[in-house]
mmCIF file of C-alpha atoms in Angstrom:
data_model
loop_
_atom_site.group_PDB
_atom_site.id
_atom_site.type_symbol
_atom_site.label_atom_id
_atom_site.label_comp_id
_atom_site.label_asym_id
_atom_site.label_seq_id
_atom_site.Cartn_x
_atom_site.Cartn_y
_atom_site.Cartn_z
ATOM 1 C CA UNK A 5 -26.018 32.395 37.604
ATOM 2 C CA UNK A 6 -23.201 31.839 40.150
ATOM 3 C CA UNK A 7 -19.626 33.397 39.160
ATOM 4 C CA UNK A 8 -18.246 29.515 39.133
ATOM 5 C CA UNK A 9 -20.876 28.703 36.367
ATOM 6 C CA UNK A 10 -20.287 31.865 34.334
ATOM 7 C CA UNK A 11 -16.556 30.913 34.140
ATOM 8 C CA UNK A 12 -17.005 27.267 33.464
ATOM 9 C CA UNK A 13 -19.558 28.547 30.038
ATOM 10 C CA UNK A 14 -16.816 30.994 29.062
ATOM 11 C CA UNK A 15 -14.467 28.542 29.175
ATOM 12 C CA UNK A 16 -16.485 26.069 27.165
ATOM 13 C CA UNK A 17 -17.004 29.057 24.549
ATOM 14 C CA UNK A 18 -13.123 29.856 24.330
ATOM 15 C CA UNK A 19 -11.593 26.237 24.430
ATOM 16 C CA UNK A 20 -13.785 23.418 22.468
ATOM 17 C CA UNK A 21 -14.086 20.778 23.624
ATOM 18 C CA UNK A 22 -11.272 17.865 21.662
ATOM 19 C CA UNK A 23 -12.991 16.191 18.913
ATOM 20 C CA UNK A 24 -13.361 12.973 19.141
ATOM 21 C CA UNK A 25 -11.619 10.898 16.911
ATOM 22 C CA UNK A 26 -11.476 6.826 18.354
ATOM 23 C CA UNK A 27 -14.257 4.267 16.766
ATOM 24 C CA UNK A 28 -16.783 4.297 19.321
ATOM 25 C CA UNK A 29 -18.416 1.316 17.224
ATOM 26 C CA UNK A 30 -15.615 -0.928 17.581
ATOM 27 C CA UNK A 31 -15.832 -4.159 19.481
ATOM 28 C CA UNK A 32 -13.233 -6.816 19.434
ATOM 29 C CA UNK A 33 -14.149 -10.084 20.220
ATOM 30 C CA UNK A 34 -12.468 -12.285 22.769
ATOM 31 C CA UNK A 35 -8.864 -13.258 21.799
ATOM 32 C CA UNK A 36 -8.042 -10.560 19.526
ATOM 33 C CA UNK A 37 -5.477 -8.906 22.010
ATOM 34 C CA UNK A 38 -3.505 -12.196 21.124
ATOM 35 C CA UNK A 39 -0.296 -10.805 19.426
ATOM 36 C CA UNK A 40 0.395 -12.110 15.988
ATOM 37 C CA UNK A 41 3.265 -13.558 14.326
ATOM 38 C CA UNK A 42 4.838 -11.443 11.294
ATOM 39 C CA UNK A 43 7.018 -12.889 8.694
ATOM 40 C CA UNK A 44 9.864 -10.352 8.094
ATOM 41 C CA UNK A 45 12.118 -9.777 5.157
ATOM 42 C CA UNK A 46 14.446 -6.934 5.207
ATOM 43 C CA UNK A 47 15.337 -7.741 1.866
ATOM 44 C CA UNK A 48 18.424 -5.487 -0.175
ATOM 45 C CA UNK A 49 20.017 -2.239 -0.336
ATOM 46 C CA UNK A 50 17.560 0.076 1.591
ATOM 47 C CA UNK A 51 15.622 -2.876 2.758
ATOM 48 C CA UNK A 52 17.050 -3.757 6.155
ATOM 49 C CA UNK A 53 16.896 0.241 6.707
ATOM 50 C CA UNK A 54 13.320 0.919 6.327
ATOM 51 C CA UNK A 55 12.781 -2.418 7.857
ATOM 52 C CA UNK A 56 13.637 -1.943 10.934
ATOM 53 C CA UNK A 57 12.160 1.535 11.617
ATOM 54 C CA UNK A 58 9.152 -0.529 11.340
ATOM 55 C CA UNK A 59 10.622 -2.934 14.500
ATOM 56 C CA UNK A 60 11.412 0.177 15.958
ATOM 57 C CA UNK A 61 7.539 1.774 15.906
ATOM 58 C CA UNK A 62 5.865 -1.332 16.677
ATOM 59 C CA UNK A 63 8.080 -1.863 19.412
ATOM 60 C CA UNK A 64 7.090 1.745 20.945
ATOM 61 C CA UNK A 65 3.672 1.240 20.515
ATOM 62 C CA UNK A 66 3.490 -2.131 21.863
ATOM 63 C CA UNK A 67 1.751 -3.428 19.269
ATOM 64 C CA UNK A 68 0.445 -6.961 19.556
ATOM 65 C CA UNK A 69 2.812 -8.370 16.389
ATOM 66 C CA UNK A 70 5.946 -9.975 16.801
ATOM 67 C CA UNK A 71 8.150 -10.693 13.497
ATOM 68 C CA UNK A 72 9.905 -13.916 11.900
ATOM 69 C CA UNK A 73 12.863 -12.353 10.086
ATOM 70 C CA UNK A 74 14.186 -14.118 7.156
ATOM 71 C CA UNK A 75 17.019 -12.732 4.702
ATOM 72 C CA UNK A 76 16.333 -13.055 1.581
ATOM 73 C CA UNK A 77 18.508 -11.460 -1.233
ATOM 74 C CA UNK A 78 17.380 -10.789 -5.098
ATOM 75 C CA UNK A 79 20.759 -12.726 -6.080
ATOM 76 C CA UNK A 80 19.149 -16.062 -4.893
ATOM 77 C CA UNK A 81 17.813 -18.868 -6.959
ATOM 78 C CA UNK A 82 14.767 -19.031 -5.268
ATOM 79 C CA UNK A 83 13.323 -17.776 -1.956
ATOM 80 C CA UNK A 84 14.237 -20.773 0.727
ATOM 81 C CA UNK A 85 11.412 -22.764 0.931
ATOM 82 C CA UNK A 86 10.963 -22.133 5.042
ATOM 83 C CA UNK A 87 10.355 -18.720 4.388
ATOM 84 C CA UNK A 88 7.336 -19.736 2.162
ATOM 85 C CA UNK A 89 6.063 -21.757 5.230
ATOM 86 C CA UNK A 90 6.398 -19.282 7.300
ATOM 87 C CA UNK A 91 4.030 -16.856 5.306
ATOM 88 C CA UNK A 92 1.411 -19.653 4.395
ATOM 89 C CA UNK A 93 1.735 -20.365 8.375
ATOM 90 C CA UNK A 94 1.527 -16.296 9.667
ATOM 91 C CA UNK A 95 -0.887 -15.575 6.642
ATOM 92 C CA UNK A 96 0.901 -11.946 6.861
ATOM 93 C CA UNK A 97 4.236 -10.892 5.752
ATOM 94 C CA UNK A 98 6.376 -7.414 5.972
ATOM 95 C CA UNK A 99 8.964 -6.833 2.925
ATOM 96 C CA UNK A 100 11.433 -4.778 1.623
ATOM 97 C CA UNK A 101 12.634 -4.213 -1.346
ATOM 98 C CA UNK A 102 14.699 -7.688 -3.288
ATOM 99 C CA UNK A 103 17.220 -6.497 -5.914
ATOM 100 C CA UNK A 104 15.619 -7.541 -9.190
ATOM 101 C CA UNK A 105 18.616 -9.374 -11.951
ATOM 102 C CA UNK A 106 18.557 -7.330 -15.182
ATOM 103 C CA UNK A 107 18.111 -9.794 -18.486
ATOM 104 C CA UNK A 108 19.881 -12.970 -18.048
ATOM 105 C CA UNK A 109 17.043 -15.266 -17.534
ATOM 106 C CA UNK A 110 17.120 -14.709 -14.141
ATOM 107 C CA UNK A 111 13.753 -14.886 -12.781
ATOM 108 C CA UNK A 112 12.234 -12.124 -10.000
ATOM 109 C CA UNK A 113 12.182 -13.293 -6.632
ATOM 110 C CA UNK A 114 9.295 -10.454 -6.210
ATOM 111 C CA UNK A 115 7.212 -12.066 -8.706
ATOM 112 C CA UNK A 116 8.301 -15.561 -7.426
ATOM 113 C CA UNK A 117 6.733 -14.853 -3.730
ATOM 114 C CA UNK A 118 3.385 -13.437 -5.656
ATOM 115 C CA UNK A 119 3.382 -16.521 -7.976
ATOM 116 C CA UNK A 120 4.032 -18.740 -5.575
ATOM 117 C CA UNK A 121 1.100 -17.284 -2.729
ATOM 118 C CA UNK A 122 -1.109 -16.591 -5.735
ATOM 119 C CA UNK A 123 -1.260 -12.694 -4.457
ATOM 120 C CA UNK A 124 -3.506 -11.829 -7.310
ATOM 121 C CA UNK A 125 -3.944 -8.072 -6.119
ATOM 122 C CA UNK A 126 -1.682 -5.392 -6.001
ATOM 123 C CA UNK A 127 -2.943 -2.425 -4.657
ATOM 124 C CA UNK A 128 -1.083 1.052 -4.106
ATOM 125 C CA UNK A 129 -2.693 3.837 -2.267
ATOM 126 C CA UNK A 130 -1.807 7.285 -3.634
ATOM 127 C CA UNK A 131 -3.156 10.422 -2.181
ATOM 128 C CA UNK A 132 -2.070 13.669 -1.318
ATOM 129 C CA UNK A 133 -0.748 14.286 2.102
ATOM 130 C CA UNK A 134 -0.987 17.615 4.509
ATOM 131 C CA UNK A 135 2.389 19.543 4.425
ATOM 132 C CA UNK A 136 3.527 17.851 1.549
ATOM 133 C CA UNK A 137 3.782 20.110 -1.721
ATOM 134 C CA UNK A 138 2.614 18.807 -4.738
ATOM 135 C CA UNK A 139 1.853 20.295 -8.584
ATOM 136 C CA UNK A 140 -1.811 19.128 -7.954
ATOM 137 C CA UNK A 141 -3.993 19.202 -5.279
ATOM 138 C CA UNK A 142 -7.123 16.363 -4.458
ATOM 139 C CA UNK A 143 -5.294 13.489 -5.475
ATOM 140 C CA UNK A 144 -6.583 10.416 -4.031
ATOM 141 C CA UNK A 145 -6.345 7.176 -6.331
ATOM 142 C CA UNK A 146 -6.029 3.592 -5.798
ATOM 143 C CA UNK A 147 -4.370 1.149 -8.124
ATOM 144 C CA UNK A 148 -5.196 -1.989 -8.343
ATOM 145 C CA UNK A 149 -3.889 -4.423 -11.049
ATOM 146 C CA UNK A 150 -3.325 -7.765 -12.139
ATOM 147 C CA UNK A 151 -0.180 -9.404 -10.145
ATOM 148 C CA UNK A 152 -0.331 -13.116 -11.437
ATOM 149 C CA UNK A 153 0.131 -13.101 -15.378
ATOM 150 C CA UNK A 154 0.781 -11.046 -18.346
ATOM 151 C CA UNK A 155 3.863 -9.781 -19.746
ATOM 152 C CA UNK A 156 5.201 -8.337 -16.227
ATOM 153 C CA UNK A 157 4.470 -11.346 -14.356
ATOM 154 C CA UNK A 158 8.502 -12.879 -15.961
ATOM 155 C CA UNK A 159 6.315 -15.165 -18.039
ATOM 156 C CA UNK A 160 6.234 -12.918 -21.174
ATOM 157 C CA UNK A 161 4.504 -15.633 -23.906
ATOM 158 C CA UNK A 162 1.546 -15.628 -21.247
ATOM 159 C CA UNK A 163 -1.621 -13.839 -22.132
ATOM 160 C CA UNK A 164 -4.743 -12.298 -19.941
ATOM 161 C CA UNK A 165 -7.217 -15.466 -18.575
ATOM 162 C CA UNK A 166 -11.006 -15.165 -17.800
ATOM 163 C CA UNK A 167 -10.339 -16.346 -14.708
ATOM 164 C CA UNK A 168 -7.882 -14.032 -13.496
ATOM 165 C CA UNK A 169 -9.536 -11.157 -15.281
ATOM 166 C CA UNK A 170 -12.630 -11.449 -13.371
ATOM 167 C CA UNK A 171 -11.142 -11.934 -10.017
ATOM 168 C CA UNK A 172 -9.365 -9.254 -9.970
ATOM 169 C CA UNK A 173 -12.348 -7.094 -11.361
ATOM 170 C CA UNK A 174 -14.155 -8.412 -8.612
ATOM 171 C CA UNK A 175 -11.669 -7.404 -5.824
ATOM 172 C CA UNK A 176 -11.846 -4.024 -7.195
ATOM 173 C CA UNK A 177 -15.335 -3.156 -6.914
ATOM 174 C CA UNK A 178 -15.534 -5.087 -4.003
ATOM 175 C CA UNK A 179 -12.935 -2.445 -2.399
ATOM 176 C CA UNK A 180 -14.733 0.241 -3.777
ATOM 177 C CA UNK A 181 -18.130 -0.917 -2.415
ATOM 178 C CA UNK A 182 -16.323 -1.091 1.009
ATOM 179 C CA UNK A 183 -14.504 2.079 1.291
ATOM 180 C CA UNK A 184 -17.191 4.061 0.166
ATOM 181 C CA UNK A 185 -15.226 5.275 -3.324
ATOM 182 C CA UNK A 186 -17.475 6.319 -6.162
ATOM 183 C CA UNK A 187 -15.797 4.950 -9.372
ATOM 184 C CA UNK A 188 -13.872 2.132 -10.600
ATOM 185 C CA UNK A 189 -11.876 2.937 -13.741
ATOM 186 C CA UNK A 190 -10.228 0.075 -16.235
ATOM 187 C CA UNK A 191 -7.183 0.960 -17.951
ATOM 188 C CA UNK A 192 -6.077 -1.210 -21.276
ATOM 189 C CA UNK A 193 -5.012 -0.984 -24.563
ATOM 190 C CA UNK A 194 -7.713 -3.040 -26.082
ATOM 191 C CA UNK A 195 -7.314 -0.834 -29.069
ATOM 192 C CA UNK A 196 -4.638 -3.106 -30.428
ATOM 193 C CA UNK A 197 -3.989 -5.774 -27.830
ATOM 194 C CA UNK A 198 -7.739 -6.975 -28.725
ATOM 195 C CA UNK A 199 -8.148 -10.999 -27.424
ATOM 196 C CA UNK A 200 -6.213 -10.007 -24.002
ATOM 197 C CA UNK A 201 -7.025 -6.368 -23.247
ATOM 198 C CA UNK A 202 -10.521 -7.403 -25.032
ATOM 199 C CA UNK A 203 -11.310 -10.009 -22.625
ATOM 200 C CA UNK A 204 -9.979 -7.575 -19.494
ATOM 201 C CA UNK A 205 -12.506 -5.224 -20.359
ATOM 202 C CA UNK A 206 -15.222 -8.166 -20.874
ATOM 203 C CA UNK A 207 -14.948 -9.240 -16.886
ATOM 204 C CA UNK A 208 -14.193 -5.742 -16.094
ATOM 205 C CA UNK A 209 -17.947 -4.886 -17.762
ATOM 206 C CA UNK A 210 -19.931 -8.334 -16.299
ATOM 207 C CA UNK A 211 -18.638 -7.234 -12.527
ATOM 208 C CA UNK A 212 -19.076 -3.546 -12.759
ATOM 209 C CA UNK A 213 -23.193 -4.639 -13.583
ATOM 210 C CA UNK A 214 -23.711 -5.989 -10.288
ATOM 211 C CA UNK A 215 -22.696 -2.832 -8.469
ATOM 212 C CA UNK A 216 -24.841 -0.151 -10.285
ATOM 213 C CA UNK A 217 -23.933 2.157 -7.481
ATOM 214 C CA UNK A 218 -20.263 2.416 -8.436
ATOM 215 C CA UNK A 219 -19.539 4.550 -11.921
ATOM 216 C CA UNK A 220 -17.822 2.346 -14.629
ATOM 217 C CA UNK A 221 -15.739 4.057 -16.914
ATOM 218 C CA UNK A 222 -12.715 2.823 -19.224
ATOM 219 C CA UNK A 223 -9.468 4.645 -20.664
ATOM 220 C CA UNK A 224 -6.777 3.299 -23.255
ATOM 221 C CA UNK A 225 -3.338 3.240 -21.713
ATOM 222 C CA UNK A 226 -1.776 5.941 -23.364
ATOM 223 C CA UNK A 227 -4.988 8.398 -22.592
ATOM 224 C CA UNK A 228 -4.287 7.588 -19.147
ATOM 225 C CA UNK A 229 -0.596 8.721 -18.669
ATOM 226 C CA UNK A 230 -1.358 11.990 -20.226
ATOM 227 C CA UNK A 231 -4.281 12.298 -17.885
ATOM 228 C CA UNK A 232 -2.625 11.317 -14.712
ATOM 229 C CA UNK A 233 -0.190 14.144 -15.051
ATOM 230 C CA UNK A 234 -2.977 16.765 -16.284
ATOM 231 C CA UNK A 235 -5.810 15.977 -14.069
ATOM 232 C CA UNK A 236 -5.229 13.438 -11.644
ATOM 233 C CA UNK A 237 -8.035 14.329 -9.114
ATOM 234 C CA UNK A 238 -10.628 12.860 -11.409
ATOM 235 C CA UNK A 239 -9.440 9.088 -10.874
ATOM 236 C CA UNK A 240 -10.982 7.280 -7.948
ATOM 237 C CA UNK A 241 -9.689 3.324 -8.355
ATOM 238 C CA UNK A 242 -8.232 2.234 -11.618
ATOM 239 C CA UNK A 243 -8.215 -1.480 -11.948
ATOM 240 C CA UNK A 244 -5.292 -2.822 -14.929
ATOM 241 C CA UNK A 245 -3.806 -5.721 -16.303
ATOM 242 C CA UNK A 246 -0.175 -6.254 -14.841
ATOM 243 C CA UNK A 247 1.984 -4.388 -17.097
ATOM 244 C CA UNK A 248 0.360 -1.255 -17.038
ATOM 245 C CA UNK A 249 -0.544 -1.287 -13.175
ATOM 246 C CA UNK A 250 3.025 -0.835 -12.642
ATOM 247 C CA UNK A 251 3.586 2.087 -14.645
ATOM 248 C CA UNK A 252 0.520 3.573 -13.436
ATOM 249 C CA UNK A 253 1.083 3.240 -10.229
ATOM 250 C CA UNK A 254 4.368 4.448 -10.229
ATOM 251 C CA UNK A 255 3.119 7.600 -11.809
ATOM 252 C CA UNK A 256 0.530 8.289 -9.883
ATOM 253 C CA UNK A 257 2.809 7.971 -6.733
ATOM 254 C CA UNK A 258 5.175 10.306 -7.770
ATOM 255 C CA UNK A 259 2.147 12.620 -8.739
ATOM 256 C CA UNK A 260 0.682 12.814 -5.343
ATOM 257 C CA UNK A 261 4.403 13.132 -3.017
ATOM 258 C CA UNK A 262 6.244 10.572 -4.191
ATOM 259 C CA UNK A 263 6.937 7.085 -3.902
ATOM 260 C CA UNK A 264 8.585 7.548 -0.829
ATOM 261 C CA UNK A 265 5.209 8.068 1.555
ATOM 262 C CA UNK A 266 2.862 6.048 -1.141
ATOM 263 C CA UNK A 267 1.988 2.875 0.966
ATOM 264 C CA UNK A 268 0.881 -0.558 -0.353
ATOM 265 C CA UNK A 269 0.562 -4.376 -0.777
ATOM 266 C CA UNK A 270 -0.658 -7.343 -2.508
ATOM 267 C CA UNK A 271 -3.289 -9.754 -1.256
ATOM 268 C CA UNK A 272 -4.603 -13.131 -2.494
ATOM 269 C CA UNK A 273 -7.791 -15.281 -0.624
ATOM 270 C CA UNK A 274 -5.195 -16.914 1.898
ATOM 271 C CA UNK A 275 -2.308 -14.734 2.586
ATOM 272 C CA UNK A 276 -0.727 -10.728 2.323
ATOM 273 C CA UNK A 277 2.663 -9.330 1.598
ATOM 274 C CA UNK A 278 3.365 -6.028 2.601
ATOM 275 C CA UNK A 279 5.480 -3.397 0.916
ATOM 276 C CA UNK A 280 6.554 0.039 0.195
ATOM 277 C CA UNK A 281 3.353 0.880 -2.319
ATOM 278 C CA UNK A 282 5.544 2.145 -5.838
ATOM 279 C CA UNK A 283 8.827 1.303 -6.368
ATOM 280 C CA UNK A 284 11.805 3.878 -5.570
ATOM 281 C CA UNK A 285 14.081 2.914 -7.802
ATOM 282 C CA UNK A 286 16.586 2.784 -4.761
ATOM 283 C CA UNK A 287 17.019 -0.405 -3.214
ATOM 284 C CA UNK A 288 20.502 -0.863 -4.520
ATOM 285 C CA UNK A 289 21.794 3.093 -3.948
ATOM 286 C CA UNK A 290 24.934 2.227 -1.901
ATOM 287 C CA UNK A 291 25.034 5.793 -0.707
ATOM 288 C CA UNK A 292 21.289 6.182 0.463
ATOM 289 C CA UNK A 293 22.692 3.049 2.353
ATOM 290 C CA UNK A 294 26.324 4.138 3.593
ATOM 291 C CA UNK A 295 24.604 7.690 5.040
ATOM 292 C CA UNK A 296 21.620 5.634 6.741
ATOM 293 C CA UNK A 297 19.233 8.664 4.990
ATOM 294 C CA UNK A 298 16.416 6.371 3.090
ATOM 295 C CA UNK A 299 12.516 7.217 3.414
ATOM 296 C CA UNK A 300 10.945 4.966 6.297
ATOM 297 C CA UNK A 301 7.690 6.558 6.146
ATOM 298 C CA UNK A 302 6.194 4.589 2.657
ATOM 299 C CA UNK A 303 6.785 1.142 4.230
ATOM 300 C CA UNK A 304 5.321 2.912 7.655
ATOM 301 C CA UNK A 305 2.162 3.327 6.416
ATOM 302 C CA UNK A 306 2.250 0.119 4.586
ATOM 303 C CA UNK A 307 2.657 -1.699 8.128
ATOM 304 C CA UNK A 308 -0.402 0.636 9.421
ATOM 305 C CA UNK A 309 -2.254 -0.966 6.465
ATOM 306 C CA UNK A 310 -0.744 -4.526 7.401
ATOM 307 C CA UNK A 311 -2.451 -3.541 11.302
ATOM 308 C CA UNK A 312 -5.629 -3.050 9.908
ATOM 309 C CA UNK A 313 -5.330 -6.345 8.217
ATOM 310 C CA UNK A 314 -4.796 -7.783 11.163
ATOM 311 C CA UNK A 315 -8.103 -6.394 12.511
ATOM 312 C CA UNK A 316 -5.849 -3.776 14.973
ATOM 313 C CA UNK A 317 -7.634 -0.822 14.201
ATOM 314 C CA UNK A 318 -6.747 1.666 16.720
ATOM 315 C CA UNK A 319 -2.911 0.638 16.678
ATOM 316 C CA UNK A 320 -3.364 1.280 12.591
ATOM 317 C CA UNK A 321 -5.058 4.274 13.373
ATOM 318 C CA UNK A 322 -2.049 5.581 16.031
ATOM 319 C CA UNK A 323 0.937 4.802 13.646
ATOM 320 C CA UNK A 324 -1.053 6.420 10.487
ATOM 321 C CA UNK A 325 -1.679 9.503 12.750
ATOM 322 C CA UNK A 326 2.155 9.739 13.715
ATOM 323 C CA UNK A 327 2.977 9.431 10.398
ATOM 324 C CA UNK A 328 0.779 12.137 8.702
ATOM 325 C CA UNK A 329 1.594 14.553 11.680
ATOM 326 C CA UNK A 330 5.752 14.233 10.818
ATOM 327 C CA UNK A 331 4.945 15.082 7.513
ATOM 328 C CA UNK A 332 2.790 18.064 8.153
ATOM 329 C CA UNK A 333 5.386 19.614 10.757
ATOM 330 C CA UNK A 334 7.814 19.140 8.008
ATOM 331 C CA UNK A 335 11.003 19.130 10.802
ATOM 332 C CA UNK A 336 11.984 16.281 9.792
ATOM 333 C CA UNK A 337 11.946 14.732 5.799
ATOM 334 C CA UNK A 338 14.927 12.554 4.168
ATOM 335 C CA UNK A 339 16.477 14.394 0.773
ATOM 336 C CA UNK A 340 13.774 12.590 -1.484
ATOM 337 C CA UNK A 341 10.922 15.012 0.659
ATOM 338 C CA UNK A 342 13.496 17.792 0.205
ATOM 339 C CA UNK A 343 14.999 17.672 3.525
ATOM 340 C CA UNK A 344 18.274 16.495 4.888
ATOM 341 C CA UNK A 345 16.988 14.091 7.686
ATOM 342 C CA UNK A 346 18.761 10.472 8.056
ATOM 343 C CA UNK A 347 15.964 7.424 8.979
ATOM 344 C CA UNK A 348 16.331 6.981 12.368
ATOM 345 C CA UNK A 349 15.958 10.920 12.728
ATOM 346 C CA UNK A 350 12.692 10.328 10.803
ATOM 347 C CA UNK A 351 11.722 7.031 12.946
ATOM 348 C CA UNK A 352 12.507 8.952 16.301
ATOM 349 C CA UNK A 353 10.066 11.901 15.055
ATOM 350 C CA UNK A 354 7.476 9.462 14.136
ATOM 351 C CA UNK A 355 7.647 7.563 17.614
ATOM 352 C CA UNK A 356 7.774 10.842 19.664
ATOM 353 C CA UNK A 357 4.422 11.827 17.538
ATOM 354 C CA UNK A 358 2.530 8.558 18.664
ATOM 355 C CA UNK A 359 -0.370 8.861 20.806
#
């Protein structure tokens, strides 16, 4: 064997070769370059912040979306009705955070927009991420409740429907059938709260028979809390009523990082709205706002959720990447992540990771 070919197999031997991570199976079809419109609201307090890191990344990868910005405050009556066009014309919209009134009668302009698209679903994704330290380790649930009625949905005489029971049953297994995750878990408090929890758990049971590849289990409310904080890893998607979605999800954010990196949304058949995935609790902190130092990365991941939406795989695929790599070099986190970072520090870090 010549010396040239000697080297060239040593090399191969001491330097692999990159793996390769692009979808090789992915083929667009003809037009879907075309860049789409975005409806954006920036929304309160850290809102506008976080808001525009997102401008900031799609603008520096070039991604094929351009946004519609609206401003839209929590104080408002109602959310103008041209901003409602404008999502039922884009299909797609980006969001921060809308102060919510406390008491008063004052209705939720965050409930209003779901109400008002019929965004049945609200799902948070909340897994454990490389670099970050957490209590427990091979966390990786999805929540998915209820988002049009109940007790949290500001119309608090209104009880559980059939209807809405088994659609969004049906949306659950259907995402578990097409990511590939193993079990679907309801959560309730049939127990006591028999007619509406009961009937819950009825559509919950009649959808989870059609997918006999999927485990079906249930848990009572209470149960569930403990067992989120004791042994998390053994939840794959839990599916609840509207109420206890929210604290669930919240809990299982902050169990896995945080609600600061915990991405999310909510979908109905028409149109999406896309938002940081658990609330932070900080939309209105006038000093996360004066020193410019709120988390971008939660609502960065939910727009790398929103480009996969838009069937923009490989752009979703870059800006997740970026993402994930900032948080496992650990240079540069805002206080909530421990660190001492402002945003833009955090959105320059991200950009300078994208591929």
């Amino acid at each position: 064997m010549s010396a040239s070919r000697t080297s060239l197999s040593l090399l191969r031997t001491l330097v692999p070769y990159k793996t390769q991570t692009r979808a090789v199976t992915y083929m667009p079809r003809p037009g879907d370059g075309s860049p789409r419109p975005v409806t954006l609201i920036p929304g309160d307090g850290i809102g506008p912040l976080v808001t525009n890191a997102v401008e900031q990344v799609m603008e520096a990868m070039h991604a094929p979306v351009y946004f519609e910005k609206y401003q839209v405050h929590g104080d408002m009556k109602q959310i103008p009705q041209e901003v409602i066009d404008s999502i039922r014309k884009n299909k797609v919209c980006l969001k921060g955070g809308l102060r919510t009134p406390k008491g008063g009668g004052v209705s939720s302009l965050n409930l209003h927009l779901r109400r008002e698209l019929d965004l049945y679903a609200s799902l948070v994704d909340c897994c454990n991420l490389p670099g970050l330290p957490t209590r427990h380790e091979n966390v990786d649930i999805v929540v998915i409740r209820e988002n049009t009625e109940g007790e949290y949905s500001g119309l608090e005489h209104e009880v559980i429907t059939k209807f809405c029971s088994e659609r969004i049953a049906k949306y659950a297994f259907e995402y578990a059938y097409l990511n590939n995750r193993k079990k679907v878990t309801a959560v309730h408090k049939a127990n006591i709260m028999k007619l509406a929890d009961g009937l819950f758990l009825e559509s919950c049971r009649e959808v989870a028979a059609r997918y006999p590849t999927i485990k079906y289990d249930e848990i009572i409310v209470d149960n569930c809390c403990m067992q989120l904080v004791s042994k998390p890893e053994q939840f794959d998607v839990m599916i609840t009523p509207n109420l206890y979605g929210n604290l669930v999800a919240n809990t299982a954010a902050g169990i896995a990082g945080g609600t600061g990196v915990m991405p999310g949304g909510n979908v109905g058949a028409e149109h999406a709205v896309f938002e940081q995935g658990a609330s932070a609790g900080n939309v209105g902190k006038k000093k996360m706002v004066e020193q410019k130092s709120a988390n971008p990365l939660a609502l960065l991941l939910s727009s790398a959720m929103m480009l996969r939406h838009l069937q923009f795989p490989a752009f979703a695929n870059r800006l997740e990447e970026a993402v994930k790599n900032v948080i496992l070099e650990g240079k540069y986190r805002t206080k909530d992540l421990g660190g001492d970072s402002t945003t833009q520090q955090v959105v320059d870090a991200v950009i300078a990771k994208i591929e």
